[in-house]
PDB file of C-alpha atoms in Angstrom:
ATOM      1  CA  MET A   4     -12.764  -3.360 -28.477  1.00 85.00           C
ATOM      2  CA  LYS A   5     -11.680  -1.467 -25.357  1.00 92.00           C
ATOM      3  CA  LYS A   6     -10.121  -3.742 -22.769  1.00 94.00           C
ATOM      4  CA  VAL A   7     -10.737  -2.886 -19.122  1.00 96.00           C
ATOM      5  CA  THR A   8     -10.145  -4.494 -15.733  1.00 97.00           C
ATOM      6  CA  ILE A   9     -11.910  -4.384 -12.394  1.00 98.00           C
ATOM      7  CA  GLY A  10     -10.062  -3.492  -9.184  1.00 97.00           C
ATOM      8  CA  VAL A  11     -11.330  -4.350  -5.705  1.00 97.00           C
ATOM      9  CA  ASP A  12      -9.627  -3.033  -2.583  1.00 94.00           C
ATOM     10  CA  ILE A  13     -10.795  -4.624   0.648  1.00 94.00           C
ATOM     11  CA  GLY A  14     -10.130  -2.347   3.604  1.00 89.00           C
ATOM     12  CA  GLY A  15     -11.006  -2.791   7.237  1.00 85.00           C
ATOM     13  CA  THR A  16     -13.982  -0.399   6.961  1.00 88.00           C
ATOM     14  CA  ASN A  17     -14.830  -0.068   3.258  1.00 91.00           C
ATOM     15  CA  THR A  18     -14.351  -2.041   0.070  1.00 95.00           C
ATOM     16  CA  ALA A  19     -13.634   0.139  -2.963  1.00 95.00           C
ATOM     17  CA  ILE A  20     -14.458  -1.131  -6.451  1.00 97.00           C
ATOM     18  CA  GLY A  21     -13.714   0.392  -9.855  1.00 97.00           C
ATOM     19  CA  VAL A  22     -13.485  -0.303 -13.574  1.00 97.00           C
ATOM     20  CA  VAL A  23     -10.093   0.768 -14.915  1.00 96.00           C
ATOM     21  CA  ASP A  24      -8.945   1.277 -18.496  1.00 95.00           C
ATOM     22  CA  SER A  25      -5.552   0.388 -19.965  1.00 93.00           C
ATOM     23  CA  LYS A  26      -4.141   3.827 -19.053  1.00 92.00           C
ATOM     24  CA  GLY A  27      -5.009   3.455 -15.397  1.00 93.00           C
ATOM     25  CA  GLN A  28      -8.009   5.787 -15.497  1.00 94.00           C
ATOM     26  CA  VAL A  29     -10.929   4.810 -13.273  1.00 95.00           C
ATOM     27  CA  MET A  30     -14.034   4.899 -15.475  1.00 95.00           C
ATOM     28  CA  VAL A  31     -16.619   4.211 -12.773  1.00 96.00           C
ATOM     29  CA  LYS A  32     -16.295   3.336  -9.094  1.00 96.00           C
ATOM     30  CA  ASP A  33     -18.296   2.548  -5.992  1.00 96.00           C
ATOM     31  CA  SER A  34     -17.780   1.308  -2.459  1.00 95.00           C
ATOM     32  CA  ILE A  35     -19.565  -0.927  -0.009  1.00 96.00           C
ATOM     33  CA  LEU A  36     -19.030  -1.493   3.669  1.00 94.00           C
ATOM     34  CA  THR A  37     -16.585  -4.210   4.658  1.00 93.00           C
ATOM     35  CA  PRO A  38     -18.853  -5.941   7.160  1.00 91.00           C
ATOM     36  CA  SER A  39     -18.255  -6.658  10.792  1.00 90.00           C
ATOM     37  CA  HIS A  40     -20.673  -9.628  10.775  1.00 92.00           C
ATOM     38  CA  GLY A  41     -18.089 -12.170   9.588  1.00 92.00           C
ATOM     39  CA  ASP A  42     -20.492 -13.842   7.102  1.00 94.00           C
ATOM     40  CA  ILE A  43     -18.289 -14.317   4.040  1.00 96.00           C
ATOM     41  CA  ASP A  44     -21.086 -15.673   1.782  1.00 95.00           C
ATOM     42  CA  LYS A  45     -23.253 -12.628   2.477  1.00 96.00           C
ATOM     43  CA  TYR A  46     -20.324 -10.303   1.755  1.00 97.00           C
ATOM     44  CA  ILE A  47     -19.475 -12.083  -1.505  1.00 97.00           C
ATOM     45  CA  ASN A  48     -23.127 -11.613  -2.579  1.00 96.00           C
ATOM     46  CA  GLU A  49     -22.998  -7.900  -1.772  1.00 97.00           C
ATOM     47  CA  LEU A  50     -19.677  -7.521  -3.590  1.00 97.00           C
ATOM     48  CA  THR A  51     -21.020  -9.429  -6.614  1.00 97.00           C
ATOM     49  CA  VAL A  52     -24.057  -7.157  -6.894  1.00 97.00           C
ATOM     50  CA  ALA A  53     -21.866  -4.039  -6.662  1.00 97.00           C
ATOM     51  CA  ILE A  54     -19.456  -5.303  -9.365  1.00 98.00           C
ATOM     52  CA  GLN A  55     -22.326  -6.272 -11.666  1.00 97.00           C
ATOM     53  CA  GLU A  56     -23.838  -2.799 -11.312  1.00 97.00           C
ATOM     54  CA  LEU A  57     -20.529  -1.192 -12.273  1.00 97.00           C
ATOM     55  CA  ILE A  58     -20.250  -3.488 -15.296  1.00 96.00           C
ATOM     56  CA  LYS A  59     -23.738  -2.367 -16.390  1.00 95.00           C
ATOM     57  CA  SER A  60     -22.780   1.290 -15.881  1.00 95.00           C
ATOM     58  CA  VAL A  61     -19.588   1.084 -17.930  1.00 94.00           C
ATOM     59  CA  LYS A  62     -21.303  -0.822 -20.746  1.00 91.00           C
ATOM     60  CA  LEU A  63     -23.920   1.913 -20.959  1.00 90.00           C
ATOM     61  CA  MET A  64     -21.025   4.335 -21.508  1.00 88.00           C
ATOM     62  CA  ASN A  65     -19.422   2.126 -24.172  1.00 85.00           C
ATOM     63  CA  ASP A  66     -20.891  -1.194 -25.242  1.00 82.00           C
ATOM     64  CA  ASP A  67     -17.701  -2.125 -27.113  1.00 90.00           C
ATOM     65  CA  ILE A  68     -15.890  -3.144 -23.907  1.00 93.00           C
ATOM     66  CA  GLU A  69     -14.160  -6.359 -22.912  1.00 93.00           C
ATOM     67  CA  ILE A  70     -13.698  -6.976 -19.189  1.00 95.00           C
ATOM     68  CA  LEU A  71     -10.527  -9.017 -18.769  1.00 96.00           C
ATOM     69  CA  GLY A  72     -10.875  -9.907 -15.118  1.00 97.00           C
ATOM     70  CA  ILE A  73     -11.003  -8.881 -11.483  1.00 98.00           C
ATOM     71  CA  GLY A  74      -7.961  -8.056  -9.341  1.00 97.00           C
ATOM     72  CA  ILE A  75      -8.369  -7.955  -5.553  1.00 97.00           C
ATOM     73  CA  GLY A  76      -6.139  -6.304  -2.953  1.00 95.00           C
ATOM     74  CA  ALA A  77      -6.700  -7.491   0.576  1.00 93.00           C
ATOM     75  CA  PRO A  78      -4.929  -7.638   3.967  1.00 89.00           C
ATOM     76  CA  ASN A  79      -3.019 -10.912   4.283  1.00 91.00           C
ATOM     77  CA  GLY A  80      -3.932 -11.798   0.713  1.00 94.00           C
ATOM     78  CA  ASN A  81      -2.079 -14.861  -0.605  1.00 95.00           C
ATOM     79  CA  TYR A  82      -1.605 -14.739  -4.378  1.00 95.00           C
ATOM     80  CA  TYR A  83      -0.707 -18.414  -4.713  1.00 95.00           C
ATOM     81  CA  ASN A  84      -3.796 -19.742  -2.997  1.00 95.00           C
ATOM     82  CA  GLY A  85      -6.271 -16.927  -3.698  1.00 96.00           C
ATOM     83  CA  THR A  86      -6.920 -16.765   0.017  1.00 97.00           C
ATOM     84  CA  ILE A  87      -7.200 -14.139   2.751  1.00 96.00           C
ATOM     85  CA  GLU A  88      -5.425 -15.636   5.748  1.00 95.00           C
ATOM     86  CA  TYR A  89      -5.963 -14.574   9.355  1.00 91.00           C
ATOM     87  CA  ALA A  90      -6.395 -10.902   8.509  1.00 88.00           C
ATOM     88  CA  PRO A  91      -6.406  -9.062  11.871  1.00 80.00           C
ATOM     89  CA  ASN A  92      -8.604  -6.146  10.757  1.00 80.00           C
ATOM     90  CA  LEU A  93     -11.283  -8.149   8.917  1.00 90.00           C
ATOM     91  CA  SER A  94     -14.213  -9.959  10.502  1.00 92.00           C
ATOM     92  CA  PHE A  95     -13.684 -13.077   8.405  1.00 92.00           C
ATOM     93  CA  LYS A  96     -11.724 -15.530  10.539  1.00 89.00           C
ATOM     94  CA  GLY A  97      -9.117 -18.078   9.558  1.00 94.00           C
ATOM     95  CA  VAL A  98      -8.367 -18.854   5.906  1.00 97.00           C
ATOM     96  CA  VAL A  99     -10.968 -17.591   3.426  1.00 97.00           C
ATOM     97  CA  GLN A 100     -11.024 -19.122  -0.069  1.00 97.00           C
ATOM     98  CA  PHE A 101     -11.816 -15.748  -1.598  1.00 97.00           C
ATOM     99  CA  VAL A 102     -10.920 -16.318  -5.267  1.00 97.00           C
ATOM    100  CA  LYS A 103     -12.752 -19.667  -5.320  1.00 97.00           C
ATOM    101  CA  LEU A 104     -15.892 -18.031  -3.936  1.00 97.00           C
ATOM    102  CA  MET A 105     -15.662 -15.130  -6.409  1.00 97.00           C
ATOM    103  CA  ARG A 106     -15.154 -17.533  -9.314  1.00 97.00           C
ATOM    104  CA  LYS A 107     -18.640 -18.962  -8.617  1.00 96.00           C
ATOM    105  CA  SER A 108     -20.108 -15.499  -9.216  1.00 95.00           C
ATOM    106  CA  PHE A 109     -17.931 -14.657 -12.230  1.00 96.00           C
ATOM    107  CA  PRO A 110     -17.140 -17.929 -14.076  1.00 95.00           C
ATOM    108  CA  GLU A 111     -16.726 -16.059 -17.358  1.00 91.00           C
ATOM    109  CA  MET A 112     -13.798 -13.862 -16.219  1.00 93.00           C
ATOM    110  CA  LYS A 113     -10.486 -14.629 -17.919  1.00 91.00           C
ATOM    111  CA  ALA A 114      -8.559 -13.695 -14.808  1.00 96.00           C
ATOM    112  CA  LEU A 115      -9.345 -13.542 -11.100  1.00 97.00           C
ATOM    113  CA  ALA A 116      -6.396 -12.825  -8.823  1.00 96.00           C
ATOM    114  CA  LEU A 117      -5.760 -11.641  -5.277  1.00 97.00           C
ATOM    115  CA  THR A 118      -2.773 -10.311  -3.382  1.00 95.00           C
ATOM    116  CA  ASN A 119      -2.055  -7.986  -0.463  1.00 92.00           C
ATOM    117  CA  ASP A 120      -2.515  -4.248  -0.826  1.00 88.00           C
ATOM    118  CA  ALA A 121       1.183  -3.325  -0.968  1.00 91.00           C
ATOM    119  CA  ASN A 122       1.859  -5.916  -3.681  1.00 94.00           C
ATOM    120  CA  ALA A 123      -1.090  -4.559  -5.632  1.00 93.00           C
ATOM    121  CA  ALA A 124       0.335  -1.030  -5.327  1.00 92.00           C
ATOM    122  CA  ALA A 125       3.689  -2.264  -6.664  1.00 95.00           C
ATOM    123  CA  ILE A 126       2.043  -3.882  -9.699  1.00 94.00           C
ATOM    124  CA  GLY A 127      -0.017  -0.741 -10.201  1.00 94.00           C
ATOM    125  CA  GLU A 128       3.175   1.338 -10.238  1.00 96.00           C
ATOM    126  CA  MET A 129       4.717  -1.031 -12.789  1.00 95.00           C
ATOM    127  CA  ILE A 130       1.709  -1.134 -15.132  1.00 93.00           C
ATOM    128  CA  TYR A 131       0.427   2.432 -14.839  1.00 94.00           C
ATOM    129  CA  GLY A 132       2.918   4.547 -12.853  1.00 95.00           C
ATOM    130  CA  GLY A 133       6.522   5.587 -12.481  1.00 96.00           C
ATOM    131  CA  ALA A 134       7.947   2.072 -12.634  1.00 97.00           C
ATOM    132  CA  LYS A 135       6.903   1.481 -16.270  1.00 95.00           C
ATOM    133  CA  GLY A 136       9.876  -0.201 -17.966  1.00 95.00           C
ATOM    134  CA  MET A 137      11.625  -0.984 -14.676  1.00 97.00           C
ATOM    135  CA  LYS A 138      12.496  -4.603 -13.945  1.00 97.00           C
ATOM    136  CA  ASN A 139      13.810  -4.162 -10.368  1.00 98.00           C
ATOM    137  CA  PHE A 140      12.169  -1.846  -7.866  1.00 98.00           C
ATOM    138  CA  VAL A 141      10.497  -1.774  -4.465  1.00 98.00           C
ATOM    139  CA  MET A 142       7.281  -0.043  -3.401  1.00 97.00           C
ATOM    140  CA  TYR A 143       6.956   1.092   0.215  1.00 97.00           C
ATOM    141  CA  THR A 144       3.456   2.032   1.402  1.00 93.00           C
ATOM    142  CA  LEU A 145       3.369   4.278   4.449  1.00 94.00           C
ATOM    143  CA  GLY A 146       0.043   4.419   6.264  1.00 89.00           C
ATOM    144  CA  THR A 147      -1.441   2.687   9.274  1.00 86.00           C
ATOM    145  CA  GLY A 148       1.412   0.246   8.783  1.00 90.00           C
ATOM    146  CA  VAL A 149       4.429   0.006   6.480  1.00 94.00           C
ATOM    147  CA  GLY A 150       3.867  -2.384   3.612  1.00 92.00           C
ATOM    148  CA  SER A 151       6.078  -3.224   0.663  1.00 95.00           C
ATOM    149  CA  GLY A 152       5.990  -4.926  -2.702  1.00 96.00           C
ATOM    150  CA  VAL A 153       9.227  -6.234  -4.253  1.00 98.00           C
ATOM    151  CA  VAL A 154       9.700  -6.586  -8.017  1.00 97.00           C
ATOM    152  CA  VAL A 155      12.711  -8.520  -9.303  1.00 97.00           C
ATOM    153  CA  ASN A 156      13.397  -9.158 -12.998  1.00 97.00           C
ATOM    154  CA  GLY A 157       9.937  -7.816 -13.800  1.00 94.00           C
ATOM    155  CA  ASP A 158       8.028 -10.147 -11.488  1.00 94.00           C
ATOM    156  CA  LEU A 159       6.566  -9.556  -8.074  1.00 95.00           C
ATOM    157  CA  VAL A 160       8.337 -11.605  -5.416  1.00 96.00           C
ATOM    158  CA  TYR A 161       5.875 -13.763  -3.455  1.00 95.00           C
ATOM    159  CA  GLY A 162       8.287 -16.223  -1.833  1.00 95.00           C
ATOM    160  CA  HIS A 163       7.542 -19.892  -1.291  1.00 95.00           C
ATOM    161  CA  ASP A 164       4.320 -19.279   0.641  1.00 93.00           C
ATOM    162  CA  GLY A 165       2.933 -16.078  -0.901  1.00 92.00           C
ATOM    163  CA  PHE A 166       3.905 -13.710   1.875  1.00 92.00           C
ATOM    164  CA  ALA A 167       7.315 -12.346   0.837  1.00 95.00           C
ATOM    165  CA  GLY A 168       8.070  -8.652   0.988  1.00 94.00           C
ATOM    166  CA  GLU A 169       7.383  -7.642   4.585  1.00 94.00           C
ATOM    167  CA  CYS A 170      10.077  -4.980   4.684  1.00 96.00           C
ATOM    168  CA  GLY A 171       8.123  -3.014   7.266  1.00 95.00           C
ATOM    169  CA  HIS A 172       8.807  -5.787   9.763  1.00 96.00           C
ATOM    170  CA  THR A 173      12.567  -5.651   9.582  1.00 96.00           C
ATOM    171  CA  THR A 174      14.066  -4.846  12.961  1.00 97.00           C
ATOM    172  CA  LEU A 175      15.191  -1.241  13.090  1.00 97.00           C
ATOM    173  CA  ILE A 176      15.865  -0.880  16.836  1.00 97.00           C
ATOM    174  CA  PRO A 177      16.235  -4.151  18.779  1.00 97.00           C
ATOM    175  CA  GLY A 178      13.922  -4.164  21.769  1.00 98.00           C
ATOM    176  CA  GLY A 179      12.363  -0.878  20.650  1.00 98.00           C
ATOM    177  CA  ARG A 180       8.781   0.221  20.257  1.00 97.00           C
ATOM    178  CA  LEU A 181       6.001  -2.365  20.219  1.00 96.00           C
ATOM    179  CA  CYS A 182       4.882  -3.005  16.648  1.00 94.00           C
ATOM    180  CA  GLY A 183       1.288  -3.794  15.695  1.00 87.00           C
ATOM    181  CA  CYS A 184       2.398  -7.370  15.006  1.00 89.00           C
ATOM    182  CA  THR A 185       3.446  -7.598  18.746  1.00 91.00           C
ATOM    183  CA  ALA A 186       7.190  -7.788  18.015  1.00 95.00           C
ATOM    184  CA  LYS A 187       9.471  -4.949  19.130  1.00 98.00           C
ATOM    185  CA  GLY A 188      11.524  -2.441  17.191  1.00 98.00           C
ATOM    186  CA  HIS A 189      10.190  -3.012  13.691  1.00 97.00           C
ATOM    187  CA  LEU A 190      10.448  -0.266  11.032  1.00 98.00           C
ATOM    188  CA  GLU A 191       6.639  -0.034  10.985  1.00 96.00           C
ATOM    189  CA  ALA A 192       6.581   1.096  14.597  1.00 97.00           C
ATOM    190  CA  TYR A 193       8.656   4.163  13.660  1.00 98.00           C
ATOM    191  CA  CYS A 194       7.809   5.098  10.057  1.00 97.00           C
ATOM    192  CA  SER A 195       4.059   4.441   9.822  1.00 95.00           C
ATOM    193  CA  ALA A 196       1.595   7.296  10.448  1.00 93.00           C
ATOM    194  CA  PRO A 197       0.990   6.088  14.029  1.00 94.00           C
ATOM    195  CA  GLY A 198       4.767   5.799  14.437  1.00 96.00           C
ATOM    196  CA  MET A 199       5.157   9.466  13.462  1.00 97.00           C
ATOM    197  CA  LYS A 200       2.554  10.416  16.060  1.00 96.00           C
ATOM    198  CA  ARG A 201       4.483   8.518  18.720  1.00 97.00           C
ATOM    199  CA  THR A 202       7.652  10.305  17.715  1.00 98.00           C
ATOM    200  CA  ALA A 203       5.895  13.683  18.062  1.00 97.00           C
ATOM    201  CA  PHE A 204       4.729  12.898  21.589  1.00 97.00           C
ATOM    202  CA  GLU A 205       8.136  11.570  22.576  1.00 97.00           C
ATOM    203  CA  ILE A 206       9.808  14.798  21.356  1.00 97.00           C
ATOM    204  CA  MET A 207       7.283  16.997  23.168  1.00 96.00           C
ATOM    205  CA  ALA A 208       7.752  15.045  26.407  1.00 94.00           C
ATOM    206  CA  ARG A 209      11.526  15.185  26.088  1.00 94.00           C
ATOM    207  CA  ASP A 210      11.669  18.918  25.355  1.00 93.00           C
ATOM    208  CA  ASN A 211       8.646  19.962  27.415  1.00 91.00           C
ATOM    209  CA  ALA A 212       7.436  21.604  24.184  1.00 88.00           C
ATOM    210  CA  GLY A 213       4.179  23.071  25.395  1.00 86.00           C
ATOM    211  CA  ASP A 214       4.433  25.836  22.819  1.00 93.00           C
ATOM    212  CA  SER A 215       4.358  23.439  19.879  1.00 96.00           C
ATOM    213  CA  LEU A 216       1.387  23.685  17.527  1.00 96.00           C
ATOM    214  CA  LEU A 217       0.917  19.975  18.184  1.00 97.00           C
ATOM    215  CA  ALA A 218       0.868  20.220  21.979  1.00 95.00           C
ATOM    216  CA  ASP A 219      -2.897  20.593  22.320  1.00 94.00           C
ATOM    217  CA  LYS A 220      -3.701  17.538  20.174  1.00 94.00           C
ATOM    218  CA  SER A 221      -4.645  14.197  21.692  1.00 94.00           C
ATOM    219  CA  PHE A 222      -2.975  11.073  20.358  1.00 92.00           C
ATOM    220  CA  ASN A 223      -6.148   9.928  18.632  1.00 92.00           C
ATOM    221  CA  GLU A 224      -6.671  13.370  17.098  1.00 95.00           C
ATOM    222  CA  LEU A 225      -3.183  13.922  15.727  1.00 95.00           C
ATOM    223  CA  ASN A 226      -2.397  12.760  12.164  1.00 93.00           C
ATOM    224  CA  SER A 227       0.454  13.116   9.677  1.00 92.00           C
ATOM    225  CA  LYS A 228      -1.353  15.935   7.832  1.00 94.00           C
ATOM    226  CA  MET A 229      -1.383  17.990  11.037  1.00 96.00           C
ATOM    227  CA  ILE A 230       2.293  17.344  11.501  1.00 97.00           C
ATOM    228  CA  PHE A 231       2.936  18.507   7.925  1.00 97.00           C
ATOM    229  CA  ASP A 232       0.821  21.658   8.429  1.00 97.00           C
ATOM    230  CA  ALA A 233       2.779  22.459  11.591  1.00 97.00           C
ATOM    231  CA  ALA A 234       6.092  21.873   9.809  1.00 98.00           C
ATOM    232  CA  GLU A 235       5.002  24.352   7.102  1.00 97.00           C
ATOM    233  CA  LYS A 236       4.634  26.934   9.863  1.00 97.00           C
ATOM    234  CA  GLY A 237       8.125  26.232  11.191  1.00 97.00           C
ATOM    235  CA  ASP A 238       7.070  24.181  14.228  1.00 97.00           C
ATOM    236  CA  LYS A 239      10.269  22.677  15.646  1.00 97.00           C
ATOM    237  CA  VAL A 240       8.590  19.503  16.894  1.00 97.00           C
ATOM    238  CA  ALA A 241       6.957  18.803  13.552  1.00 98.00           C
ATOM    239  CA  LEU A 242      10.206  19.479  11.662  1.00 98.00           C
ATOM    240  CA  GLU A 243      12.071  17.092  13.959  1.00 98.00           C
ATOM    241  CA  VAL A 244       9.394  14.406  13.469  1.00 98.00           C
ATOM    242  CA  PHE A 245      10.021  14.433   9.723  1.00 98.00           C
ATOM    243  CA  GLU A 246      13.781  14.627  10.139  1.00 98.00           C
ATOM    244  CA  GLN A 247      13.843  11.652  12.540  1.00 98.00           C
ATOM    245  CA  THR A 248      11.310   9.601  10.551  1.00 98.00           C
ATOM    246  CA  GLY A 249      13.404  10.139   7.424  1.00 98.00           C
ATOM    247  CA  LYS A 250      16.532   8.958   9.213  1.00 98.00           C
ATOM    248  CA  TRP A 251      14.831   5.745  10.311  1.00 98.00           C
ATOM    249  CA  LEU A 252      13.195   5.181   6.938  1.00 98.00           C
ATOM    250  CA  GLY A 253      16.477   5.730   5.072  1.00 98.00           C
ATOM    251  CA  GLN A 254      18.146   3.186   7.319  1.00 98.00           C
ATOM    252  CA  GLY A 255      15.420   0.658   6.514  1.00 98.00           C
ATOM    253  CA  LEU A 256      15.636   1.392   2.780  1.00 98.00           C
ATOM    254  CA  ALA A 257      19.381   0.816   2.899  1.00 98.00           C
ATOM    255  CA  ASP A 258      18.743  -2.740   4.147  1.00 98.00           C
ATOM    256  CA  THR A 259      16.377  -3.238   1.202  1.00 98.00           C
ATOM    257  CA  VAL A 260      19.006  -1.963  -1.242  1.00 98.00           C
ATOM    258  CA  HIS A 261      21.664  -4.272   0.205  1.00 98.00           C
ATOM    259  CA  HIS A 262      19.300  -7.252  -0.266  1.00 97.00           C
ATOM    260  CA  LEU A 263      17.937  -6.439  -3.695  1.00 98.00           C
ATOM    261  CA  SER A 264      19.915  -3.654  -5.471  1.00 98.00           C
ATOM    262  CA  PRO A 265      16.764  -2.121  -7.003  1.00 98.00           C
ATOM    263  CA  GLU A 266      16.789   0.614  -9.619  1.00 98.00           C
ATOM    264  CA  ALA A 267      14.337   2.653  -7.526  1.00 98.00           C
ATOM    265  CA  ILE A 268      12.310   2.660  -4.344  1.00 98.00           C
ATOM    266  CA  PHE A 269       8.873   4.251  -4.605  1.00 98.00           C
ATOM    267  CA  LEU A 270       7.164   5.724  -1.563  1.00 97.00           C
ATOM    268  CA  PHE A 271       3.363   5.849  -1.363  1.00 93.00           C
ATOM    269  CA  GLY A 272       0.872   6.901   1.312  1.00 90.00           C
ATOM    270  CA  GLY A 273      -0.282   9.825   3.410  1.00 88.00           C
ATOM    271  CA  PRO A 274       3.078  10.866   4.934  1.00 93.00           C
ATOM    272  CA  THR A 275       4.677  11.105   1.497  1.00 94.00           C
ATOM    273  CA  ALA A 276       2.430  14.059   0.638  1.00 93.00           C
ATOM    274  CA  ALA A 277       4.823  16.090   2.815  1.00 96.00           C
ATOM    275  CA  GLY A 278       7.303  16.073  -0.084  1.00 96.00           C
ATOM    276  CA  ASP A 279      10.831  17.230   0.784  1.00 97.00           C
ATOM    277  CA  TYR A 280      10.086  17.165   4.516  1.00 98.00           C
ATOM    278  CA  ILE A 281      10.166  13.374   4.357  1.00 97.00           C
ATOM    279  CA  PHE A 282      12.114  12.716   1.132  1.00 98.00           C
ATOM    280  CA  LYS A 283      15.211  14.831   1.881  1.00 98.00           C
ATOM    281  CA  PRO A 284      16.120  13.221   5.234  1.00 98.00           C
ATOM    282  CA  THR A 285      15.202   9.800   3.856  1.00 98.00           C
ATOM    283  CA  LYS A 286      17.534  10.133   0.880  1.00 98.00           C
ATOM    284  CA  ALA A 287      20.333  11.508   3.064  1.00 98.00           C
ATOM    285  CA  SER A 288      20.003   8.695   5.548  1.00 98.00           C
ATOM    286  CA  LEU A 289      19.837   6.097   2.771  1.00 98.00           C
ATOM    287  CA  GLU A 290      23.143   7.328   1.332  1.00 98.00           C
ATOM    288  CA  GLU A 291      24.709   7.397   4.808  1.00 98.00           C
ATOM    289  CA  HIS A 292      23.848   3.733   5.426  1.00 98.00           C
ATOM    290  CA  LEU A 293      24.702   2.305   2.015  1.00 98.00           C
ATOM    291  CA  LEU A 294      27.797   0.405   0.980  1.00 98.00           C
ATOM    292  CA  PRO A 295      29.913   2.673  -1.266  1.00 98.00           C
ATOM    293  CA  ILE A 296      29.145   0.515  -4.323  1.00 98.00           C
ATOM    294  CA  PHE A 297      25.486   1.650  -4.112  1.00 98.00           C
ATOM    295  CA  ASN A 298      25.994   5.338  -3.359  1.00 97.00           C
ATOM    296  CA  GLY A 299      24.262   7.656  -5.800  1.00 97.00           C
ATOM    297  CA  LYS A 300      22.681   4.788  -7.763  1.00 97.00           C
ATOM    298  CA  ILE A 301      19.291   4.326  -6.083  1.00 98.00           C
ATOM    299  CA  LYS A 302      16.365   6.609  -6.898  1.00 98.00           C
ATOM    300  CA  VAL A 303      13.844   7.343  -4.124  1.00 98.00           C
ATOM    301  CA  LEU A 304      10.697   8.519  -5.870  1.00 98.00           C
ATOM    302  CA  PRO A 305       7.100   9.420  -4.988  1.00 97.00           C
ATOM    303  CA  SER A 306       4.499   7.077  -6.386  1.00 96.00           C
ATOM    304  CA  GLU A 307       2.786   8.318  -9.538  1.00 95.00           C
ATOM    305  CA  LEU A 308      -0.491   6.581  -8.706  1.00 91.00           C
ATOM    306  CA  ARG A 309      -3.306   8.992  -7.895  1.00 85.00           C
ATOM    307  CA  PRO A 310      -3.873   8.760  -4.103  1.00 79.00           C
ATOM    308  CA  GLY A 311      -7.674   8.631  -4.270  1.00 81.00           C
ATOM    309  CA  ASP A 312      -7.782   5.800  -6.798  1.00 89.00           C
ATOM    310  CA  ALA A 313      -4.479   4.076  -6.160  1.00 88.00           C
ATOM    311  CA  ALA A 314      -5.884   1.069  -4.269  1.00 89.00           C
ATOM    312  CA  ILE A 315      -8.437   0.311  -6.990  1.00 94.00           C
ATOM    313  CA  VAL A 316      -5.915   0.910  -9.785  1.00 95.00           C
ATOM    314  CA  GLY A 317      -3.282  -1.216  -8.088  1.00 93.00           C
ATOM    315  CA  ALA A 318      -5.672  -4.120  -7.611  1.00 95.00           C
ATOM    316  CA  SER A 319      -6.874  -3.866 -11.194  1.00 96.00           C
ATOM    317  CA  ALA A 320      -3.284  -4.054 -12.481  1.00 95.00           C
ATOM    318  CA  LEU A 321      -3.086  -7.654 -11.186  1.00 95.00           C
ATOM    319  CA  VAL A 322      -5.270  -8.651 -14.101  1.00 96.00           C
ATOM    320  CA  TRP A 323      -2.844  -7.344 -16.749  1.00 92.00           C
ATOM    321  CA  LYS A 324      -0.107  -9.510 -15.267  1.00 87.00           C
ATOM    322  CA  GLU A 325      -2.396 -12.546 -15.458  1.00 91.00           C
ATOM    323  CA  VAL A 326      -3.390 -12.051 -19.104  1.00 88.00           C
ATOM    324  CA  GLU A 327       0.042 -11.018 -20.504  1.00 76.00           C
TER     325      GLU A 327
END
């Protein structure tokens, strides 16, 4: 019998759902809108229907299938309690007993687990990706924010309350840029995709770089892909954005190494598609900021999860940890 899991990734706009096999391949997938109405019961009903339809689809493909459970990645997801707590970009307010509500719809599932999206990505990397066989590693997710999942001795670190691993909110520059969390100077404010945009505009203002390929872009229009495209054409502003972002990121990674001594740090998310533009300065800065005992020991690697399916695959991997 083929064993499969279901992954659910709850984003601010869309919820992605997929059935994933033991090799991390998405067999079928779908998405529904993450609603703005704030009615959690209505949303659970919509999600239930979508999952049931995918189960029907996959069983038509192969009736000899066992569905082990459902893994859910969500903003501010608390693994211990199965709750989504005060998620700023979701319409559901306060503490939502998400796993308990889902259990009513799927009482037969062996496993039903929830965590935040960065933790899900870390487990996905460990089950399906480049961290197979590793007992100590960290996953950094670079996107709208900077998330992280920490694995120590083969287990994800949740802390006493379920919210450990917020490496993106370490202070990089005291009193620096305003972070999305309202504190100042956090790593996220510099190394997220919006942080890279801010860096680009700061460089252009400083250098009066009206001839840059990025100069005619508005802040809302500019994205990390445009910065990469400009860097490929030799644009000085774009090249400096990657160089400076890498310096900041390497500094932040060095703090993580000093705390945890991981075998590797994996980087995932849109900006990492730039390859050496971001990895080279990051690795150089990491080595510069490390204690000598760590020099040359820490691998900085791109995630091996497929970008388009990574959120679903990562969430689905939660189930394997539950049924081991």
